[in-house]
Structures are given as structure tokens and as C-alpha cells.
PDB file of C-alpha atoms in Angstrom:
ATOM      1  CA  ASP N 108      16.395   1.731  -1.671  1.00  0.00           C
ATOM      2  CA  TRP N 109      15.354   4.991  -3.335  1.00  0.00           C
ATOM      3  CA  LEU N 110      13.438   6.245  -0.300  1.00  0.00           C
ATOM      4  CA  HIS N 111      16.408   6.043   2.052  1.00  0.00           C
ATOM      5  CA  GLU N 112      18.637   7.696  -0.535  1.00  0.00           C
ATOM      6  CA  GLU N 113      16.204  10.574  -1.055  1.00  0.00           C
ATOM      7  CA  VAL N 114      15.727  11.138   2.695  1.00  0.00           C
ATOM      8  CA  ASP N 115      19.502  11.076   3.178  1.00  0.00           C
ATOM      9  CA  ARG N 116      19.935  13.633   0.400  1.00  0.00           C
ATOM     10  CA  LEU N 117      17.236  15.869   1.934  1.00  0.00           C
ATOM     11  CA  VAL N 118      18.773  15.667   5.420  1.00  0.00           C
ATOM     12  CA  HIS N 119      22.188  16.618   4.051  1.00  0.00           C
ATOM     13  CA  GLY N 120      20.818  19.558   2.065  1.00  0.00           C
ATOM     14  CA  GLN N 121      21.364  17.989  -1.332  1.00  0.00           C
ATOM     15  CA  PRO N 122      18.737  18.235  -4.056  1.00  0.00           C
ATOM     16  CA  LEU N 123      16.550  15.180  -4.472  1.00  0.00           C
ATOM     17  CA  GLN N 124      16.766  12.998  -7.542  1.00  0.00           C
ATOM     18  CA  LEU N 125      13.013  13.610  -7.883  1.00  0.00           C
ATOM     19  CA  THR N 126      13.495  17.382  -8.210  1.00  0.00           C
ATOM     20  CA  GLN N 127      16.883  17.737  -9.891  1.00  0.00           C
ATOM     21  CA  GLY N 128      16.670  20.172 -12.757  1.00  0.00           C
ATOM     22  CA  THR N 129      13.619  21.892 -11.273  1.00  0.00           C
ATOM     23  CA  VAL N 130      13.883  25.681 -11.227  1.00  0.00           C
ATOM     24  CA  GLY N 131      13.454  27.149  -7.762  1.00  0.00           C
ATOM     25  CA  SER N 132      13.998  23.878  -5.929  1.00  0.00           C
ATOM     26  CA  ASN N 133      14.758  24.209  -2.221  1.00  0.00           C
ATOM     27  CA  VAL N 134      14.457  22.102   0.922  1.00  0.00           C
ATOM     28  CA  GLN N 135      10.776  22.921   1.385  1.00  0.00           C
ATOM     29  CA  VAL N 136       9.940  22.035  -2.224  1.00  0.00           C
ATOM     30  CA  ASP N 137      12.021  18.861  -1.950  1.00  0.00           C
ATOM     31  CA  ALA N 138      10.306  17.852   1.312  1.00  0.00           C
ATOM     32  CA  SER N 139       6.871  18.454  -0.209  1.00  0.00           C
ATOM     33  CA  THR N 140       7.786  16.462  -3.308  1.00  0.00           C
ATOM     34  CA  LEU N 141       9.103  13.589  -1.221  1.00  0.00           C
ATOM     35  CA  ALA N 142       5.984  13.615   0.991  1.00  0.00           C
ATOM     36  CA  LEU N 143       3.747  13.445  -2.067  1.00  0.00           C
ATOM     37  CA  ARG N 144       5.757  10.582  -3.522  1.00  0.00           C
ATOM     38  CA  LEU N 145       5.557   8.718  -0.201  1.00  0.00           C
ATOM     39  CA  GLN N 146       1.781   9.138  -0.157  1.00  0.00           C
ATOM     40  CA  GLN N 147       1.602   7.717  -3.682  1.00  0.00           C
ATOM     41  CA  VAL N 148       3.759   4.714  -2.780  1.00  0.00           C
ATOM     42  CA  ILE N 149       1.703   4.005   0.342  1.00  0.00           C
ATOM     43  CA  ALA N 150      -1.535   4.203  -1.651  1.00  0.00           C
ATOM     44  CA  GLU N 151      -0.155   1.842  -4.312  1.00  0.00           C
ATOM     45  CA  ARG N 152       0.957  -0.683  -1.694  1.00  0.00           C
ATOM     46  CA  GLU N 153      -2.330  -0.464   0.174  1.00  0.00           C
ATOM     47  CA  GLU N 154      -4.249  -1.064  -3.048  1.00  0.00           C
ATOM     48  CA  ALA N 155      -2.058  -4.071  -3.858  1.00  0.00           C
ATOM     49  CA  PHE N 156      -2.612  -5.434  -0.339  1.00  0.00           C
ATOM     50  CA  TRP N 157      -6.409  -5.230  -0.620  1.00  0.00           C
ATOM     51  CA  VAL N 158      -6.441  -6.766  -4.097  1.00  0.00           C
ATOM     52  CA  GLU N 159      -4.288  -9.683  -2.930  1.00  0.00           C
ATOM     53  CA  ARG N 160      -6.317 -10.103   0.256  1.00  0.00           C
ATOM     54  CA  GLN N 161      -9.545 -10.260  -1.743  1.00  0.00           C
ATOM     55  CA  ARG N 162      -8.044 -12.744  -4.192  1.00  0.00           C
ATOM     56  CA  LEU N 163      -6.903 -15.020  -1.380  1.00  0.00           C
ATOM     57  CA  SER N 164     -10.208 -14.705   0.447  1.00  0.00           C
ATOM     58  CA  ASP N 165     -12.132 -15.577  -2.722  1.00  0.00           C
ATOM     59  CA  ARG N 166      -9.897 -18.601  -3.277  1.00  0.00           C
ATOM     60  CA  VAL N 167     -10.357 -19.906   0.269  1.00  0.00           C
ATOM     61  CA  ILE N 168     -14.123 -19.449   0.054  1.00  0.00           C
ATOM     62  CA  ALA N 169     -14.209 -21.276  -3.296  1.00  0.00           C
ATOM     63  CA  LEU N 170     -12.181 -24.162  -1.856  1.00  0.00           C
ATOM     64  CA  GLU N 171     -14.414 -24.404   1.194  1.00  0.00           C
ATOM     65  CA  ARG N 172     -17.532 -24.266  -0.956  1.00  0.00           C
ATOM     66  CA  ALA N 173     -16.173 -27.100  -3.083  1.00  0.00           C
ATOM     67  CA  ARG N 174     -15.543 -29.124   0.094  1.00  0.00           C
ATOM     68  CA  GLY N 175     -19.009 -28.398   1.380  1.00  0.00           C
ATOM     69  CA  GLY N 176     -17.579 -27.210   4.673  1.00  0.00           C
ATOM     70  CA  ARG N 177     -19.000 -24.539   6.912  1.00  0.00           C
ATOM     71  CA  THR N 178     -15.702 -22.670   7.116  1.00  0.00           C
ATOM     72  CA  GLY N 179     -16.660 -20.700   3.997  1.00  0.00           C
ATOM     73  CA  ALA N 180     -19.514 -18.988   5.842  1.00  0.00           C
ATOM     74  CA  LEU N 181     -17.241 -18.195   8.776  1.00  0.00           C
ATOM     75  CA  LEU N 182     -14.643 -16.724   6.430  1.00  0.00           C
ATOM     76  CA  ARG N 183     -17.267 -14.574   4.698  1.00  0.00           C
ATOM     77  CA  ASP N 184     -18.390 -13.294   8.107  1.00  0.00           C
ATOM     78  CA  TYR N 185     -14.778 -12.619   9.079  1.00  0.00           C
ATOM     79  CA  ASP N 186     -14.155 -10.842   5.764  1.00  0.00           C
ATOM     80  CA  ALA N 187     -17.225  -8.633   6.255  1.00  0.00           C
ATOM     81  CA  ALA N 188     -16.209  -7.822   9.845  1.00  0.00           C
ATOM     82  CA  ALA N 189     -12.633  -7.062   8.798  1.00  0.00           C
ATOM     83  CA  ARG N 190     -13.836  -4.666   6.112  1.00  0.00           C
ATOM     84  CA  ARG N 191     -16.120  -2.839   8.556  1.00  0.00           C
ATOM     85  CA  GLY N 192     -13.284  -2.590  11.084  1.00  0.00           C
ATOM     86  CA  SER N 193     -10.712  -1.285   8.588  1.00  0.00           C
ATOM     87  CA  GLY N 194     -12.855   1.578   7.395  1.00  0.00           C
ATOM     88  CA  SER N 195     -11.833   0.998   3.765  1.00  0.00           C
ATOM     89  CA  THR N 196     -12.819  -1.277   0.969  1.00  0.00           C
ATOM     90  CA  PRO N 197     -10.824  -2.336  -2.072  1.00  0.00           C
ATOM     91  CA  GLY N 198     -11.602  -1.060  -5.520  1.00  0.00           C
TER      92      GLY N 198
END
């Protein structure tokens, strides 16, 4: 994938695809650019994870509510505890 290719290029002293054509590009600039791109990718994936987790949680709660079961309340408690423990909230 692109990440492995860019790291391989950086390790072998070749300019990154991300920075090709940039004036004054060097290993330090390339490493900084790659680090920033990695942070962006991680943030995008984390956001997608939380959105999907919330969607699934909402669906399970709706199904349990429709069944009249008590699992819905337990899942809401679990969801609240998981959010407190993770230190982040979606959105």
C-alpha cells in the first residue's frame, strides 16, 4: 500500500511521492510530511470507527427496545462507560 511504499522510499533516501516536485525537499521535510499524512489517516480511520460504532450501538438499542428486552439499558450503560473510558467522543 502507499504507506509502505513511502516509508521504503524515505528509508532508501528517495524523495516521497507526496513531496516530489517540492523545492527544497530533503529527508527531514519528507519525514515531516509523511508524519503529518499518517496523523491525518489515523484521524480519518478513528472518526470512521466511532461513527460506525455509534451506528451499530444505535441499531442494537433500537432492536432491543422493539423487543422490550432489558438488554437495551445494559447496552446504553456499556456505551456510556466505554465512552468515559476511551477519553474521546465521536462527532
